[in-house]
CSV table of C-alpha atoms in Angstrom, one decimal:
chain,number,residue,atom,x,y,z
A,1,UNK,CA,5.9,-38.7,1.5
A,2,UNK,CA,6.9,-35.3,0.3
A,3,UNK,CA,3.7,-35.3,-1.9
A,4,UNK,CA,1.6,-36.0,0.5
A,5,UNK,CA,2.7,-34.1,2.9
A,6,UNK,CA,2.8,-31.3,0.1
A,7,UNK,CA,-1.0,-31.5,-1.0
A,8,UNK,CA,-1.7,-30.1,3.0
A,9,UNK,CA,-4.7,-32.4,2.9
A,10,UNK,CA,-7.9,-31.1,5.7
A,11,UNK,CA,-8.4,-32.1,8.8
A,12,UNK,CA,-11.7,-34.2,8.0
A,13,UNK,CA,-9.0,-36.2,5.2
A,14,UNK,CA,-6.0,-36.6,8.0
A,15,UNK,CA,-9.0,-38.2,10.0
A,16,UNK,CA,-10.3,-41.0,7.6
A,17,UNK,CA,-7.1,-42.0,6.8
A,18,UNK,CA,-6.1,-42.4,10.3
A,19,UNK,CA,-9.1,-44.4,10.4
A,20,UNK,CA,-7.9,-46.9,7.8
A,21,UNK,CA,-4.3,-46.6,9.4
A,22,UNK,CA,-2.6,-45.5,6.5
A,23,UNK,CA,1.3,-44.4,7.7
A,24,UNK,CA,0.9,-47.0,10.9
A,25,UNK,CA,3.8,-48.5,9.0
A,26,UNK,CA,6.3,-45.5,10.3
A,27,UNK,CA,5.9,-46.5,13.4
A,28,UNK,CA,7.0,-49.5,13.5
A,29,UNK,CA,11.0,-50.3,15.3
A,30,UNK,CA,13.8,-51.2,12.7
A,31,UNK,CA,14.4,-55.2,12.6
A,32,UNK,CA,17.2,-57.5,11.4
A,33,UNK,CA,16.7,-60.3,8.8
A,34,UNK,CA,18.9,-63.1,8.8
A,35,UNK,CA,21.7,-60.7,6.4
A,36,UNK,CA,22.8,-59.2,9.4
A,37,UNK,CA,21.9,-55.1,7.9
A,38,UNK,CA,19.4,-54.0,10.1
A,39,UNK,CA,16.3,-52.6,7.3
A,40,UNK,CA,15.0,-49.0,7.8
A,41,UNK,CA,10.9,-47.6,7.2
A,42,UNK,CA,10.6,-44.7,6.3
A,43,UNK,CA,11.8,-41.8,9.1
A,44,UNK,CA,8.8,-41.7,12.2
A,45,UNK,CA,6.3,-39.5,11.8
A,46,UNK,CA,6.8,-36.0,13.1
A,47,UNK,CA,4.6,-34.6,15.9
A,48,UNK,CA,3.6,-31.1,15.5
A,49,UNK,CA,3.5,-28.1,18.6
A,50,UNK,CA,2.9,-25.2,19.8
A,51,UNK,CA,6.7,-23.9,21.7
A,52,UNK,CA,4.2,-20.4,23.5
A,53,UNK,CA,6.2,-18.5,21.0
A,54,UNK,CA,9.3,-16.1,22.9
A,55,UNK,CA,8.5,-15.9,26.4
A,56,UNK,CA,7.7,-12.5,27.2
A,57,UNK,CA,10.1,-9.7,27.2
A,58,UNK,CA,11.3,-6.9,28.2
A,59,UNK,CA,8.8,-3.8,28.3
A,60,UNK,CA,11.2,-1.7,29.0
A,61,UNK,CA,13.6,-2.4,25.5
A,62,UNK,CA,13.9,1.3,23.3
A,63,UNK,CA,13.7,-1.3,20.4
A,64,UNK,CA,12.2,0.0,17.4
A,65,UNK,CA,8.5,-1.9,17.8
A,66,UNK,CA,8.4,-2.9,14.8
A,67,UNK,CA,12.0,-4.1,14.6
A,68,UNK,CA,11.8,-7.9,13.1
A,69,UNK,CA,14.0,-10.2,15.5
A,70,UNK,CA,12.6,-13.3,17.5
A,71,UNK,CA,9.4,-12.1,18.1
A,72,UNK,CA,8.8,-12.4,14.1
A,73,UNK,CA,6.8,-9.9,12.5
A,74,UNK,CA,5.0,-9.4,16.5
A,75,UNK,CA,5.7,-6.7,18.4
A,76,UNK,CA,9.4,-6.0,19.9
A,77,UNK,CA,7.4,-6.1,23.3
A,78,UNK,CA,4.1,-7.1,23.7
A,79,UNK,CA,0.7,-4.7,23.0
A,80,UNK,CA,0.0,-1.7,25.5
A,81,UNK,CA,-4.1,-2.7,26.4
A,82,UNK,CA,-5.9,0.6,25.6
A,83,UNK,CA,-5.7,1.9,29.8
A,84,UNK,CA,-2.3,2.9,28.0
A,85,UNK,CA,-4.8,5.4,26.0
A,86,UNK,CA,-5.9,7.1,29.5
A,87,UNK,CA,-4.9,10.5,29.8
A,88,UNK,CA,-4.8,11.4,26.4
A,89,UNK,CA,-6.7,13.1,24.0
A,90,UNK,CA,-7.5,9.4,23.0
A,91,UNK,CA,-9.7,8.9,26.2
A,92,UNK,CA,-12.8,8.8,24.7
A,93,UNK,CA,-11.5,6.8,21.9
A,94,UNK,CA,-10.3,4.3,24.4
A,95,UNK,CA,-13.7,4.0,27.3
A,96,UNK,CA,-15.7,3.0,24.5
A,97,UNK,CA,-13.7,0.0,23.5
A,98,UNK,CA,-15.4,-2.3,25.1
A,99,UNK,CA,-18.3,-0.9,24.9
A,100,UNK,CA,-18.5,-2.0,21.0
A,101,UNK,CA,-19.4,-5.5,21.3
A,102,UNK,CA,-22.4,-3.9,23.3
A,103,UNK,CA,-24.1,-0.4,20.8
A,104,UNK,CA,-21.5,-0.9,17.4
A,105,UNK,CA,-22.2,-4.1,15.8
A,106,UNK,CA,-26.6,-3.4,16.3
A,107,UNK,CA,-25.5,1.1,15.1
A,108,UNK,CA,-26.8,2.4,18.6
A,109,UNK,CA,-22.6,3.8,18.5
A,110,UNK,CA,-23.0,6.0,15.9
A,111,UNK,CA,-26.2,6.6,17.6
A,112,UNK,CA,-24.5,8.6,20.5
A,113,UNK,CA,-22.1,9.7,18.5
A,114,UNK,CA,-24.8,12.0,16.8
A,115,UNK,CA,-26.0,12.3,19.1
A,116,UNK,CA,-23.4,14.4,21.5
A,117,UNK,CA,-21.5,17.1,20.4
A,118,UNK,CA,-19.7,16.6,23.7
A,119,UNK,CA,-18.1,14.0,22.9
A,120,UNK,CA,-17.5,14.8,19.8
A,121,UNK,CA,-15.4,17.4,20.5
A,122,UNK,CA,-13.3,15.2,22.7
A,123,UNK,CA,-12.8,12.8,20.2
A,124,UNK,CA,-12.0,16.5,17.6
A,125,UNK,CA,-8.6,17.3,20.1
A,126,UNK,CA,-7.7,13.3,18.8
A,127,UNK,CA,-6.7,15.4,15.4
A,128,UNK,CA,-4.7,18.4,16.2
A,129,UNK,CA,-1.6,18.7,14.6
A,130,UNK,CA,-0.3,17.9,17.8
A,131,UNK,CA,-2.4,15.3,19.4
A,132,UNK,CA,0.7,12.6,18.9
A,133,UNK,CA,3.4,14.7,20.4
A,134,UNK,CA,3.7,12.8,23.7
A,135,UNK,CA,3.1,10.0,23.0
A,136,UNK,CA,4.9,6.8,22.3
A,137,UNK,CA,5.7,4.5,19.8
A,138,UNK,CA,3.9,2.1,21.2
A,139,UNK,CA,0.7,4.4,22.8
A,140,UNK,CA,0.1,5.4,19.1
A,141,UNK,CA,-0.7,1.9,17.2
A,142,UNK,CA,-2.9,1.1,20.6
A,143,UNK,CA,-4.5,4.3,19.2
A,144,UNK,CA,-4.8,3.8,15.7
A,145,UNK,CA,-5.9,0.6,16.9
A,146,UNK,CA,-9.7,1.7,18.5
A,147,UNK,CA,-10.1,4.4,16.2
A,148,UNK,CA,-10.2,1.7,13.4
A,149,UNK,CA,-12.6,-0.3,15.6
A,150,UNK,CA,-14.0,2.7,15.6
A,151,UNK,CA,-14.2,3.9,12.5
A,152,UNK,CA,-16.1,0.6,11.9
A,153,UNK,CA,-18.8,0.5,14.1
A,154,UNK,CA,-19.9,3.8,13.4
A,155,UNK,CA,-19.3,3.4,9.6
A,156,UNK,CA,-21.2,0.0,9.8
A,157,UNK,CA,-22.5,-1.0,12.4
A,158,UNK,CA,-26.6,-1.6,12.2
A,159,UNK,CA,-26.5,-1.8,8.3
A,160,UNK,CA,-26.4,-6.3,8.9
A,161,UNK,CA,-29.7,-8.0,8.0
A,162,UNK,CA,-30.0,-9.1,11.3
A,163,UNK,CA,-29.0,-6.3,13.2
A,164,UNK,CA,-31.1,-4.9,16.0
A,165,UNK,CA,-32.3,-2.7,17.9
A,166,UNK,CA,-31.4,0.4,16.0
A,167,UNK,CA,-33.1,3.7,16.9
A,168,UNK,CA,-31.3,6.3,13.9
A,169,UNK,CA,-31.5,9.8,15.3
A,170,UNK,CA,-34.3,10.1,12.1
A,171,UNK,CA,-37.0,7.9,12.6
A,172,UNK,CA,-37.5,8.2,8.5
A,173,UNK,CA,-34.0,6.8,8.0
A,174,UNK,CA,-35.4,3.3,9.8
A,175,UNK,CA,-36.4,0.4,8.1
A,176,UNK,CA,-38.3,-2.7,8.9
A,177,UNK,CA,-36.2,-5.8,8.3
A,178,UNK,CA,-36.1,-9.7,7.8
A,179,UNK,CA,-37.1,-11.4,10.9
A,180,UNK,CA,-38.8,-8.3,12.8
A,181,UNK,CA,-35.3,-6.6,13.2
A,182,UNK,CA,-35.1,-3.0,12.5
A,183,UNK,CA,-31.2,-1.6,11.1
A,184,UNK,CA,-30.1,2.0,9.5
A,185,UNK,CA,-30.5,2.2,6.2
A,186,UNK,CA,-27.3,2.2,4.8
A,187,UNK,CA,-23.7,2.9,6.0
A,188,UNK,CA,-22.2,6.0,6.2
A,189,UNK,CA,-21.4,7.5,3.3
A,190,UNK,CA,-18.7,10.0,4.8
A,191,UNK,CA,-16.7,9.9,7.9
A,192,UNK,CA,-18.1,12.7,10.3
A,193,UNK,CA,-14.7,15.2,11.7
A,194,UNK,CA,-14.3,14.0,15.4
A,195,UNK,CA,-14.0,10.4,13.5
A,196,UNK,CA,-12.2,11.6,10.1
A,197,UNK,CA,-9.2,13.2,11.6
A,198,UNK,CA,-8.0,11.9,14.1
A,199,UNK,CA,-7.5,8.1,12.2
A,200,UNK,CA,-6.2,10.6,8.8
A,201,UNK,CA,-3.5,11.7,11.3
A,202,UNK,CA,-2.8,8.8,12.6
A,203,UNK,CA,-2.6,6.8,9.0
A,204,UNK,CA,0.1,10.1,7.9
A,205,UNK,CA,1.6,9.3,10.8
A,206,UNK,CA,2.7,6.0,10.8
A,207,UNK,CA,2.6,6.6,6.4
A,208,UNK,CA,-0.8,3.1,6.8
A,209,UNK,CA,-4.1,3.9,5.0
A,210,UNK,CA,-7.0,4.8,7.1
A,211,UNK,CA,-8.2,1.1,8.1
A,212,UNK,CA,-8.2,-1.2,10.3
A,213,UNK,CA,-6.0,-3.8,8.9
A,214,UNK,CA,-3.7,-6.9,9.5
A,215,UNK,CA,-1.8,-5.4,12.7
A,216,UNK,CA,-4.3,-3.7,14.3
A,217,UNK,CA,-6.6,-6.0,14.1
A,218,UNK,CA,-4.2,-9.0,15.3
A,219,UNK,CA,-0.4,-8.1,15.0
A,220,UNK,CA,-1.4,-5.4,18.0
A,221,UNK,CA,-4.7,-6.8,19.1
A,222,UNK,CA,-4.1,-9.2,21.8
A,223,UNK,CA,-2.4,-9.4,25.7
A,224,UNK,CA,-0.6,-12.7,27.6
A,225,UNK,CA,-3.6,-13.7,30.4
A,226,UNK,CA,-0.2,-14.8,32.7
A,227,UNK,CA,2.2,-11.4,31.9
A,228,UNK,CA,4.5,-14.0,31.5
A,229,UNK,CA,3.0,-17.6,30.1
A,230,UNK,CA,2.9,-18.5,26.7
A,231,UNK,CA,1.5,-16.9,23.3
A,232,UNK,CA,-0.9,-19.9,23.1
A,233,UNK,CA,-4.5,-19.8,22.1
A,234,UNK,CA,-6.2,-21.0,26.4
A,235,UNK,CA,-2.9,-17.7,27.1
A,236,UNK,CA,-4.6,-14.4,24.8
A,237,UNK,CA,-6.6,-13.2,24.4
A,238,UNK,CA,-7.8,-9.9,22.0
A,239,UNK,CA,-7.8,-6.3,23.1
A,240,UNK,CA,-10.2,-5.0,21.2
A,241,UNK,CA,-13.3,-6.7,19.6
A,242,UNK,CA,-15.8,-5.1,17.0
A,243,UNK,CA,-18.6,-8.4,17.2
A,244,UNK,CA,-17.9,-9.2,20.9
A,245,UNK,CA,-18.4,-13.3,19.4
A,246,UNK,CA,-16.3,-16.3,20.5
A,247,UNK,CA,-15.8,-16.5,16.8
A,248,UNK,CA,-14.1,-13.6,15.8
A,249,UNK,CA,-12.0,-13.8,19.2
A,250,UNK,CA,-11.0,-17.3,18.1
A,251,UNK,CA,-10.3,-16.2,14.5
A,252,UNK,CA,-8.2,-13.4,15.7
A,253,UNK,CA,-6.4,-15.1,18.3
A,254,UNK,CA,-5.6,-18.1,15.4
A,255,UNK,CA,-3.1,-15.5,13.1
A,256,UNK,CA,-1.4,-14.9,16.9
A,257,UNK,CA,-0.3,-18.0,17.4
A,258,UNK,CA,0.4,-18.2,13.4
A,259,UNK,CA,3.1,-15.6,13.3
A,260,UNK,CA,4.3,-16.1,17.6
A,261,UNK,CA,5.1,-19.9,15.8
A,262,UNK,CA,6.6,-17.7,12.1
A,263,UNK,CA,8.8,-16.4,14.7
A,264,UNK,CA,11.4,-19.2,14.8
A,265,UNK,CA,11.1,-19.8,10.9
A,266,UNK,CA,11.7,-15.5,10.5
A,267,UNK,CA,15.2,-16.6,12.7
A,268,UNK,CA,16.3,-19.1,10.5
A,269,UNK,CA,15.4,-16.7,7.3
A,270,UNK,CA,17.9,-14.5,8.6
A,271,UNK,CA,20.5,-16.8,9.8
A,272,UNK,CA,19.8,-18.7,6.6
A,273,UNK,CA,20.7,-15.3,4.7
A,274,UNK,CA,23.8,-14.2,6.9
A,275,UNK,CA,25.6,-17.4,7.2
A,276,UNK,CA,29.7,-17.4,6.5
A,277,UNK,CA,29.3,-21.0,5.3
A,278,UNK,CA,27.4,-23.7,4.2
A,279,UNK,CA,27.4,-26.0,7.3
A,280,UNK,CA,25.8,-23.5,9.2
A,281,UNK,CA,23.6,-22.0,5.8
A,282,UNK,CA,22.3,-26.3,6.5
A,283,UNK,CA,21.4,-26.0,9.7
A,284,UNK,CA,20.2,-23.4,9.1
A,285,UNK,CA,17.1,-24.9,6.6
A,286,UNK,CA,17.1,-27.4,8.6
A,287,UNK,CA,15.5,-24.9,11.0
A,288,UNK,CA,13.2,-23.1,9.0
A,289,UNK,CA,11.9,-26.0,7.3
A,290,UNK,CA,11.1,-27.1,10.9
A,291,UNK,CA,9.9,-24.3,11.7
A,292,UNK,CA,7.1,-24.1,9.1
A,293,UNK,CA,6.3,-27.7,9.9
A,294,UNK,CA,5.1,-26.3,12.8
A,295,UNK,CA,2.5,-23.5,11.9
A,296,UNK,CA,1.4,-25.7,9.1
A,297,UNK,CA,0.9,-28.9,11.8
A,298,UNK,CA,0.2,-27.4,14.4
A,299,UNK,CA,-1.2,-23.5,13.7
A,300,UNK,CA,-3.1,-23.4,10.4
A,301,UNK,CA,-5.5,-26.6,11.8
A,302,UNK,CA,-6.9,-24.5,15.5
A,303,UNK,CA,-9.6,-22.3,12.9
A,304,UNK,CA,-11.3,-25.5,13.0
A,305,UNK,CA,-10.8,-26.7,15.7
A,306,UNK,CA,-14.8,-27.6,17.9
A,307,UNK,CA,-15.9,-27.6,20.9
A,308,UNK,CA,-17.1,-30.8,23.5
A,309,UNK,CA,-20.7,-30.5,21.9
A,310,UNK,CA,-18.7,-30.1,18.2
A,311,UNK,CA,-19.4,-26.7,17.5
A,312,UNK,CA,-16.8,-25.5,15.7
A,313,UNK,CA,-15.6,-22.5,17.8
A,314,UNK,CA,-15.4,-20.2,14.6
A,315,UNK,CA,-17.6,-20.8,12.8
A,316,UNK,CA,-17.6,-20.5,8.5
A,317,UNK,CA,-21.1,-19.0,8.8
A,318,UNK,CA,-20.5,-16.5,11.2
A,319,UNK,CA,-17.6,-15.1,10.1
A,320,UNK,CA,-18.7,-15.0,7.3
A,321,UNK,CA,-22.8,-13.4,7.5
A,322,UNK,CA,-21.0,-11.3,11.0
A,323,UNK,CA,-18.1,-10.5,11.1
A,324,UNK,CA,-16.0,-10.2,7.3
A,325,UNK,CA,-19.7,-7.5,5.5
A,326,UNK,CA,-18.2,-5.5,9.5
A,327,UNK,CA,-14.4,-5.6,8.6
A,328,UNK,CA,-14.4,-5.8,4.2
A,329,UNK,CA,-13.0,-3.6,1.8
A,330,UNK,CA,-14.9,-0.4,0.6
A,331,UNK,CA,-14.8,3.5,-0.8
A,332,UNK,CA,-15.4,6.1,2.1
A,333,UNK,CA,-15.5,9.4,2.2
A,334,UNK,CA,-13.1,11.7,4.9
A,335,UNK,CA,-14.8,14.8,5.9
A,336,UNK,CA,-11.5,17.4,6.3
A,337,UNK,CA,-9.7,15.1,4.0
A,338,UNK,CA,-7.6,17.5,2.5
A,339,UNK,CA,-4.4,14.8,0.4
A,340,UNK,CA,-7.4,13.3,-2.1
A,341,UNK,CA,-9.5,15.7,-3.1
A,342,UNK,CA,-11.8,15.1,-6.2
A,343,UNK,CA,-11.8,17.0,-9.0
A,344,UNK,CA,-14.7,17.3,-10.2
A,345,UNK,CA,-15.6,18.8,-6.2
A,346,UNK,CA,-18.7,19.1,-4.8
A,347,UNK,CA,-22.2,19.6,-5.6
A,348,UNK,CA,-21.5,23.2,-5.2
A,349,UNK,CA,-18.2,23.1,-7.7
A,350,UNK,CA,-15.8,24.3,-4.5
A,351,UNK,CA,-13.5,21.4,-4.2
A,352,UNK,CA,-15.1,18.3,-1.5
A,353,UNK,CA,-12.6,15.4,-0.8
A,354,UNK,CA,-12.7,12.2,-2.4
A,355,UNK,CA,-14.5,8.2,-1.7
A,356,UNK,CA,-11.0,5.8,-0.5
A,357,UNK,CA,-10.7,2.5,-1.7
A,358,UNK,CA,-10.3,0.9,1.4
A,359,UNK,CA,-8.7,-2.3,2.3
A,360,UNK,CA,-10.0,-4.3,4.5
A,361,UNK,CA,-7.5,-6.4,7.1
A,362,UNK,CA,-6.3,-9.5,5.5
A,363,UNK,CA,-4.1,-12.5,5.9
A,364,UNK,CA,-2.1,-11.1,2.9
A,365,UNK,CA,-1.2,-7.8,4.8
A,366,UNK,CA,1.4,-10.2,6.1
A,367,UNK,CA,4.7,-10.2,6.0
A,368,UNK,CA,5.4,-13.9,6.4
A,369,UNK,CA,4.8,-16.2,3.5
A,370,UNK,CA,6.5,-12.1,1.4
A,371,UNK,CA,9.7,-12.5,3.2
A,372,UNK,CA,9.3,-16.6,3.0
A,373,UNK,CA,9.2,-15.4,-0.6
A,374,UNK,CA,13.2,-12.9,-1.1
A,375,UNK,CA,13.7,-15.7,1.3
A,376,UNK,CA,14.1,-18.2,-1.0
A,377,UNK,CA,13.5,-16.7,-4.3
A,378,UNK,CA,10.4,-17.0,-5.8
A,379,UNK,CA,8.8,-15.6,-8.6
A,380,UNK,CA,5.9,-14.2,-8.6
A,381,UNK,CA,4.9,-14.2,-12.7
A,382,UNK,CA,1.1,-13.2,-12.7
A,383,UNK,CA,1.5,-9.6,-12.4
A,384,UNK,CA,-2.9,-9.3,-10.5
A,385,UNK,CA,-0.6,-10.9,-7.6
A,386,UNK,CA,2.4,-8.5,-8.0
A,387,UNK,CA,0.3,-5.2,-8.3
A,388,UNK,CA,-2.4,-6.8,-4.8
A,389,UNK,CA,0.9,-7.1,-2.4
A,390,UNK,CA,2.5,-4.6,-3.1
A,391,UNK,CA,-0.6,-2.4,-2.2
A,392,UNK,CA,-0.6,-4.6,0.9
A,393,UNK,CA,2.1,-4.3,1.9
A,394,UNK,CA,0.7,-0.3,2.3
A,395,UNK,CA,-0.9,-1.6,5.4
A,396,UNK,CA,2.4,-3.2,7.0
A,397,UNK,CA,4.1,-1.9,9.7
A,398,UNK,CA,6.9,1.4,8.4
A,399,UNK,CA,9.1,-1.4,9.7
A,400,UNK,CA,8.4,-4.6,8.0
A,401,UNK,CA,8.2,-3.3,4.5
A,402,UNK,CA,11.8,-2.0,5.6
A,403,UNK,CA,12.5,-5.7,6.5
A,404,UNK,CA,11.1,-6.8,2.8
A,405,UNK,CA,13.2,-4.7,0.8
A,406,UNK,CA,16.2,-5.7,2.7
A,407,UNK,CA,15.3,-8.8,2.7
A,408,UNK,CA,14.6,-8.7,-1.5
A,409,UNK,CA,17.8,-7.1,-1.5
A,410,UNK,CA,19.9,-9.8,-1.0
A,411,UNK,CA,21.0,-12.7,-2.4
A,412,UNK,CA,18.3,-15.8,-2.7
A,413,UNK,CA,19.2,-19.2,-0.6
A,414,UNK,CA,18.3,-20.1,-4.3
A,415,UNK,CA,21.1,-18.1,-5.8
A,416,UNK,CA,23.6,-19.0,-3.4
A,417,UNK,CA,22.8,-22.7,-3.7
A,418,UNK,CA,23.0,-23.0,-7.8
A,419,UNK,CA,25.6,-21.0,-6.8
A,420,UNK,CA,28.1,-23.0,-5.1
A,421,UNK,CA,26.5,-26.0,-7.2
A,422,UNK,CA,30.4,-27.7,-7.9
A,423,UNK,CA,32.0,-27.0,-10.9
A,424,UNK,CA,32.0,-29.7,-14.0
A,425,UNK,CA,28.9,-31.8,-12.6
A,426,UNK,CA,30.8,-33.2,-10.3
A,427,UNK,CA,28.4,-34.7,-7.5
A,428,UNK,CA,29.4,-33.3,-4.3
A,429,UNK,CA,27.3,-35.0,-0.6
A,430,UNK,CA,26.9,-31.8,0.8
A,431,UNK,CA,25.8,-29.5,-2.1
A,432,UNK,CA,22.7,-32.5,-2.3
A,433,UNK,CA,22.5,-32.0,1.7
A,434,UNK,CA,21.8,-28.7,0.6
A,435,UNK,CA,19.5,-29.1,-2.4
A,436,UNK,CA,17.2,-31.4,-0.3
A,437,UNK,CA,17.1,-29.7,2.2
A,438,UNK,CA,15.9,-26.6,0.8
A,439,UNK,CA,13.4,-28.5,-0.9
A,440,UNK,CA,12.1,-29.7,1.8
A,441,UNK,CA,11.2,-26.0,3.0
A,442,UNK,CA,9.8,-25.4,-0.8
A,443,UNK,CA,7.5,-28.1,0.2
A,444,UNK,CA,6.7,-27.0,3.8
A,445,UNK,CA,5.9,-23.2,1.7
A,446,UNK,CA,2.7,-25.3,-0.5
A,447,UNK,CA,1.6,-26.4,2.3
A,448,UNK,CA,1.6,-23.6,4.2
A,449,UNK,CA,-0.1,-22.5,0.5
A,450,UNK,CA,-2.6,-25.3,0.4
A,451,UNK,CA,-4.1,-25.0,4.1
A,452,UNK,CA,-4.6,-20.9,3.4
A,453,UNK,CA,-6.8,-22.0,-0.2
A,454,UNK,CA,-8.8,-24.7,1.9
A,455,UNK,CA,-9.1,-21.3,4.4
A,456,UNK,CA,-10.7,-19.8,0.7
A,457,UNK,CA,-12.7,-22.4,0.2
A,458,UNK,CA,-14.6,-23.1,3.8
A,459,UNK,CA,-14.2,-19.1,5.1
A,460,UNK,CA,-16.1,-17.8,2.0
A,461,UNK,CA,-16.2,-19.9,-0.6
A,462,UNK,CA,-18.9,-22.6,1.2
A,463,UNK,CA,-21.0,-20.6,3.3
A,464,UNK,CA,-21.0,-18.2,0.7
A,465,UNK,CA,-22.2,-20.6,-2.1
A,466,UNK,CA,-19.9,-19.4,-4.2
A,467,UNK,CA,-17.7,-20.1,-7.3
A,468,UNK,CA,-16.1,-17.0,-7.4
A,469,UNK,CA,-15.1,-16.1,-3.7
A,470,UNK,CA,-13.2,-11.9,-3.1
A,471,UNK,CA,-11.5,-11.1,0.7
A,472,UNK,CA,-11.7,-9.1,2.4
A,473,UNK,CA,-8.9,-7.6,1.6
A,474,UNK,CA,-11.4,-6.8,-1.3
A,475,UNK,CA,-9.6,-9.0,-4.1
A,476,UNK,CA,-9.8,-12.2,-5.2
A,477,UNK,CA,-8.5,-15.5,-5.0
A,478,UNK,CA,-7.3,-16.7,-8.8
A,479,UNK,CA,-3.3,-15.9,-8.6
A,480,UNK,CA,-3.1,-18.0,-5.4
A,481,UNK,CA,-3.6,-20.5,-7.6
A,482,UNK,CA,-0.2,-19.1,-10.1
A,483,UNK,CA,1.4,-18.5,-6.8
A,484,UNK,CA,1.4,-22.4,-6.1
A,485,UNK,CA,2.7,-23.0,-9.3
A,486,UNK,CA,5.9,-20.1,-8.6
A,487,UNK,CA,6.3,-21.9,-5.5
A,488,UNK,CA,6.5,-25.6,-7.5
A,489,UNK,CA,8.8,-23.9,-9.9
A,490,UNK,CA,11.6,-23.2,-7.2
A,491,UNK,CA,12.1,-26.4,-6.6
A,492,UNK,CA,16.0,-26.9,-7.1
A,493,UNK,CA,16.7,-29.8,-9.5
A,494,UNK,CA,18.9,-32.4,-7.7
A,495,UNK,CA,22.3,-33.5,-9.5
A,496,UNK,CA,20.9,-37.6,-8.9
A,497,UNK,CA,18.1,-36.6,-11.4
A,498,UNK,CA,20.3,-36.3,-14.4
């Protein structure tokens, strides 16, 4: 039933239901009774299977990198690799990218940079005014990714209690930790100029905060293994990794698959908003519902997959204890940050940069649900939610923000259907079909949000043994329930309901 699908049951619950043969009646063929009529049961069960996303586009296409089209919110062409930065001022950052899992996690990366003035000077050149002049949009996006990951490794690498092998330049900054391992005493409070200036230069150009975000960890952090193959878990790899753990790879790749499959939903949204007649609108609503069904039923469960030994491919404990502390939100001061000066000044009374409050990469930075909310006329009654999502949108690529602004300035599908309601309350089969299709789309959005809530419970609240969770973006999740309620209210009452 529709309410049953909307709840979004866990994978464990679904296995139990299959063991109880729940839904088996749907699989029987129609049969004929003595009166000669054919009786049909519920609609046949749908199988949710991945499409493999869109085929690899022409690498020479000149469309804007973040133009929202057939690839949804993935870039208009496959991301370039770190080799695209060789021969540019960002080459020293690219050279270290493959070493991040070995050096950044333990903190030796910080030691390496602090002890190499020549390397610092090479990196500092990437912060000069003309550093980006000869680079393409693709190279600049890749540079933002590699500099951001380098910043995280320097900022927080070796600071976790289980980090090992860290030897700081100043022996006094070492400390003995649990289990006999050693780590750098604290995270960096001020990012040195050879890292801060390149990051600030890229941030200013892209009009995004100077922090790794959803775009740099997911949307532009993948490559096809078979260049002509599909976008699937087995044919996609992460270009840049922080820990080198399979759990990190699986976590971010799952989001790549979600965005890839959701491209069909975004294509349907664009077509539905531009539909010239009700027949075309109905067709696009059906395609949108089907695409969202696929995302929820075939993509989101990937996060919980296990290998042949039963080991999770992305352990909630490894995510919570290892990856999350490295990419979480936090304050950081950028040396030379003239755009964010402290009113109190430094210790000597002179003007000094103030700490920036940086939001870590979060699924809330994805443009997928905000676009569907705008198209479907789903309102947000929570002021806290509006403020939070508004801050997250600052971390979206400029092309995505422009797309959302355009969607929000267009009449929603919900309003269009309401305005087309037959005058005088006369029943209309065509209008009722639109209402039913629209409400099924709302059910899929609810399904997505329930599944997202299960992510929060399984990957944050459960391993942290906490009842009040905070995401990597630095926000609490108490507003999610209100957003679910707002989504439910977006359903259109059928005339048949009285």
